[in-house]
Amino acid sequence: QVRLVESGGGLVQPGGSLRLSCAASGFTSRYFGIGWFRQAPGKEREGISCIISHDGNTYYADSVKGRFTISRDNARDTVYLQMNSLNPEDTAVYYCAASMAIGSWWDVTEYEYWGQGTQVTVSS
């Protein structure tokens, strides 16, 4: 049973930082990619970052490039999203997702498995 569990969300002031975690279990192979997505109220789910487990290649949406960093700890089967310089536009539910074969990393349809999401609210 493949399972993804996000944690680390919360309320933060503008300019602050948070680190999200995505703990994975049930995978039989490490050759997959993990993506982070977010969905704000009334908006579509947006791909913001991805990391390819076997080679460590990373990808970012322009909206978060230079502020967010994705990383992985294969020994813990966990992927992290370090978020700095947060602003109110970053407020959303953040999801991690896993794919066995990623083509377009930002495309929600490329991912087979999803976590339940964690709320991030940026507000003063």
mmCIF file of C-alpha atoms in Angstrom:
data_model
loop_
_atom_site.group_PDB
_atom_site.id
_atom_site.type_symbol
_atom_site.label_atom_id
_atom_site.label_comp_id
_atom_site.label_asym_id
_atom_site.label_seq_id
_atom_site.Cartn_x
_atom_site.Cartn_y
_atom_site.Cartn_z
ATOM 1 C CA GLN A 1 0.000 0.000 0.000
ATOM 2 C CA VAL A 2 1.589 3.250 -1.159
ATOM 3 C CA ARG A 3 1.165 6.072 1.310
ATOM 4 C CA LEU A 4 2.302 9.702 1.417
ATOM 5 C CA VAL A 5 1.941 11.848 4.522
ATOM 6 C CA GLU A 6 2.649 15.575 4.536
ATOM 7 C CA SER A 7 3.491 17.575 7.630
ATOM 8 C CA GLY A 8 4.958 20.925 8.607
ATOM 9 C CA GLY A 9 2.248 23.312 7.518
ATOM 10 C CA GLY A 10 0.956 26.120 9.666
ATOM 11 C CA LEU A 11 0.541 29.846 10.074
ATOM 12 C CA VAL A 12 3.534 32.062 9.317
ATOM 13 C CA GLN A 13 4.039 35.788 8.917
ATOM 14 C CA PRO A 14 5.043 37.296 5.572
ATOM 15 C CA GLY A 15 8.757 36.910 5.060
ATOM 16 C CA GLY A 16 8.862 33.824 7.248
ATOM 17 C CA SER A 17 9.843 30.240 6.515
ATOM 18 C CA LEU A 18 8.396 26.762 6.815
ATOM 19 C CA ARG A 19 9.678 23.323 5.986
ATOM 20 C CA LEU A 20 7.225 20.754 4.717
ATOM 21 C CA SER A 21 7.896 17.034 4.886
ATOM 22 C CA CYS A 22 6.503 14.232 2.762
ATOM 23 C CA ALA A 23 7.001 10.788 4.267
ATOM 24 C CA ALA A 24 6.582 7.942 1.806
ATOM 25 C CA SER A 25 5.951 4.276 2.458
ATOM 26 C CA GLY A 26 5.050 1.219 0.425
ATOM 27 C CA PHE A 27 7.314 1.928 -2.557
ATOM 28 C CA THR A 28 9.251 -1.067 -3.849
ATOM 29 C CA SER A 29 11.589 0.971 -5.997
ATOM 30 C CA ARG A 30 13.365 4.281 -5.490
ATOM 31 C CA TYR A 31 13.145 5.107 -9.183
ATOM 32 C CA PHE A 32 10.295 7.569 -8.970
ATOM 33 C CA GLY A 33 9.746 11.277 -8.680
ATOM 34 C CA ILE A 34 8.093 13.226 -5.937
ATOM 35 C CA GLY A 35 6.340 16.495 -6.673
ATOM 36 C CA TRP A 36 4.948 19.246 -4.516
ATOM 37 C CA PHE A 37 1.712 20.911 -5.535
ATOM 38 C CA ARG A 38 -0.464 23.546 -3.971
ATOM 39 C CA GLN A 39 -4.060 24.573 -4.296
ATOM 40 C CA ALA A 40 -5.469 27.883 -3.158
ATOM 41 C CA PRO A 41 -9.229 28.394 -2.721
ATOM 42 C CA GLY A 42 -10.950 28.755 -6.071
ATOM 43 C CA LYS A 43 -7.791 27.924 -8.023
ATOM 44 C CA GLU A 44 -6.468 24.869 -9.812
ATOM 45 C CA ARG A 45 -3.828 22.682 -8.268
ATOM 46 C CA GLU A 46 -0.417 24.053 -9.242
ATOM 47 C CA GLY A 47 2.825 22.126 -9.586
ATOM 48 C CA ILE A 48 5.592 23.983 -7.760
ATOM 49 C CA SER A 49 8.526 21.604 -7.475
ATOM 50 C CA CYS A 50 9.716 18.107 -8.215
ATOM 51 C CA ILE A 51 12.694 15.919 -7.403
ATOM 52 C CA ILE A 52 13.735 12.801 -9.249
ATOM 53 C CA SER A 53 14.849 10.227 -6.700
ATOM 54 C CA HIS A 54 17.451 8.288 -8.711
ATOM 55 C CA ASP A 55 19.468 11.292 -9.932
ATOM 56 C CA GLY A 56 18.377 14.134 -7.667
ATOM 57 C CA ASN A 57 17.398 16.461 -10.495
ATOM 58 C CA THR A 58 15.106 19.212 -9.267
ATOM 59 C CA TYR A 59 12.554 21.434 -10.943
ATOM 60 C CA TYR A 60 10.733 24.557 -9.816
ATOM 61 C CA ALA A 61 7.879 26.730 -10.953
ATOM 62 C CA ASP A 62 8.839 30.320 -11.671
ATOM 63 C CA SER A 63 6.581 31.466 -8.835
ATOM 64 C CA VAL A 64 8.790 29.774 -6.215
ATOM 65 C CA LYS A 65 12.219 29.644 -7.859
ATOM 66 C CA GLY A 66 14.858 31.114 -5.593
ATOM 67 C CA ARG A 67 12.615 30.912 -2.518
ATOM 68 C CA PHE A 68 11.759 27.218 -2.228
ATOM 69 C CA THR A 69 14.163 24.281 -2.121
ATOM 70 C CA ILE A 70 13.226 20.644 -2.552
ATOM 71 C CA SER A 71 15.432 17.916 -1.136
ATOM 72 C CA ARG A 72 15.270 14.261 -0.246
ATOM 73 C CA ASP A 73 16.499 11.850 2.370
ATOM 74 C CA ASN A 74 16.370 8.422 0.752
ATOM 75 C CA ALA A 75 17.288 6.674 3.978
ATOM 76 C CA ARG A 76 14.139 8.107 5.581
ATOM 77 C CA ASP A 77 11.998 7.931 2.419
ATOM 78 C CA THR A 78 11.198 11.581 2.988
ATOM 79 C CA VAL A 79 11.135 14.579 0.692
ATOM 80 C CA TYR A 80 11.298 18.105 2.060
ATOM 81 C CA LEU A 81 10.206 21.484 0.776
ATOM 82 C CA GLN A 82 12.001 24.377 2.430
ATOM 83 C CA MET A 83 9.978 27.535 1.882
ATOM 84 C CA ASN A 84 11.564 30.918 2.527
ATOM 85 C CA SER A 85 10.433 34.511 1.985
ATOM 86 C CA LEU A 86 6.817 33.435 2.151
ATOM 87 C CA ASN A 87 4.130 35.863 1.087
ATOM 88 C CA PRO A 88 0.319 35.794 1.296
ATOM 89 C CA GLU A 89 0.118 34.487 -2.293
ATOM 90 C CA ASP A 90 1.757 31.280 -1.046
ATOM 91 C CA THR A 91 -1.285 30.506 1.111
ATOM 92 C CA ALA A 92 -2.698 27.173 -0.025
ATOM 93 C CA VAL A 93 -3.064 23.516 0.796
ATOM 94 C CA TYR A 94 0.215 21.842 -0.120
ATOM 95 C CA TYR A 95 0.278 18.291 -1.430
ATOM 96 C CA CYS A 96 3.047 15.893 -2.246
ATOM 97 C CA ALA A 97 2.577 13.317 -4.951
ATOM 98 C CA ALA A 98 4.539 10.413 -6.370
ATOM 99 C CA SER A 99 4.998 9.180 -9.897
ATOM 100 C CA MET A 100 6.685 6.091 -11.307
ATOM 101 C CA ALA A 101 7.434 7.799 -14.636
ATOM 102 C CA ILE A 102 7.285 11.560 -14.867
ATOM 103 C CA GLY A 103 7.005 13.341 -18.196
ATOM 104 C CA SER A 104 5.741 16.847 -17.461
ATOM 105 C CA TRP A 105 6.568 17.234 -13.798
ATOM 106 C CA TRP A 106 4.076 20.077 -13.244
ATOM 107 C CA ASP A 107 1.127 18.072 -14.590
ATOM 108 C CA VAL A 108 -1.163 16.596 -11.923
ATOM 109 C CA THR A 109 -2.113 13.740 -14.252
ATOM 110 C CA GLU A 110 1.491 12.440 -14.190
ATOM 111 C CA TYR A 111 1.198 11.414 -10.527
ATOM 112 C CA GLU A 112 -0.417 8.232 -9.282
ATOM 113 C CA TYR A 113 -0.241 8.720 -5.541
ATOM 114 C CA TRP A 114 -1.189 11.725 -3.401
ATOM 115 C CA GLY A 115 -0.974 12.755 0.202
ATOM 116 C CA GLN A 116 -3.823 14.319 2.136
ATOM 117 C CA GLY A 117 -2.352 17.826 2.091
ATOM 118 C CA THR A 118 -1.166 20.297 4.705
ATOM 119 C CA GLN A 119 -2.402 23.859 5.084
ATOM 120 C CA VAL A 120 0.039 26.748 4.778
ATOM 121 C CA THR A 121 -1.273 30.191 5.697
ATOM 122 C CA VAL A 122 0.860 33.301 5.300
ATOM 123 C CA SER A 123 -0.666 36.214 7.140
ATOM 124 C CA SER A 124 0.228 38.969 9.564
#
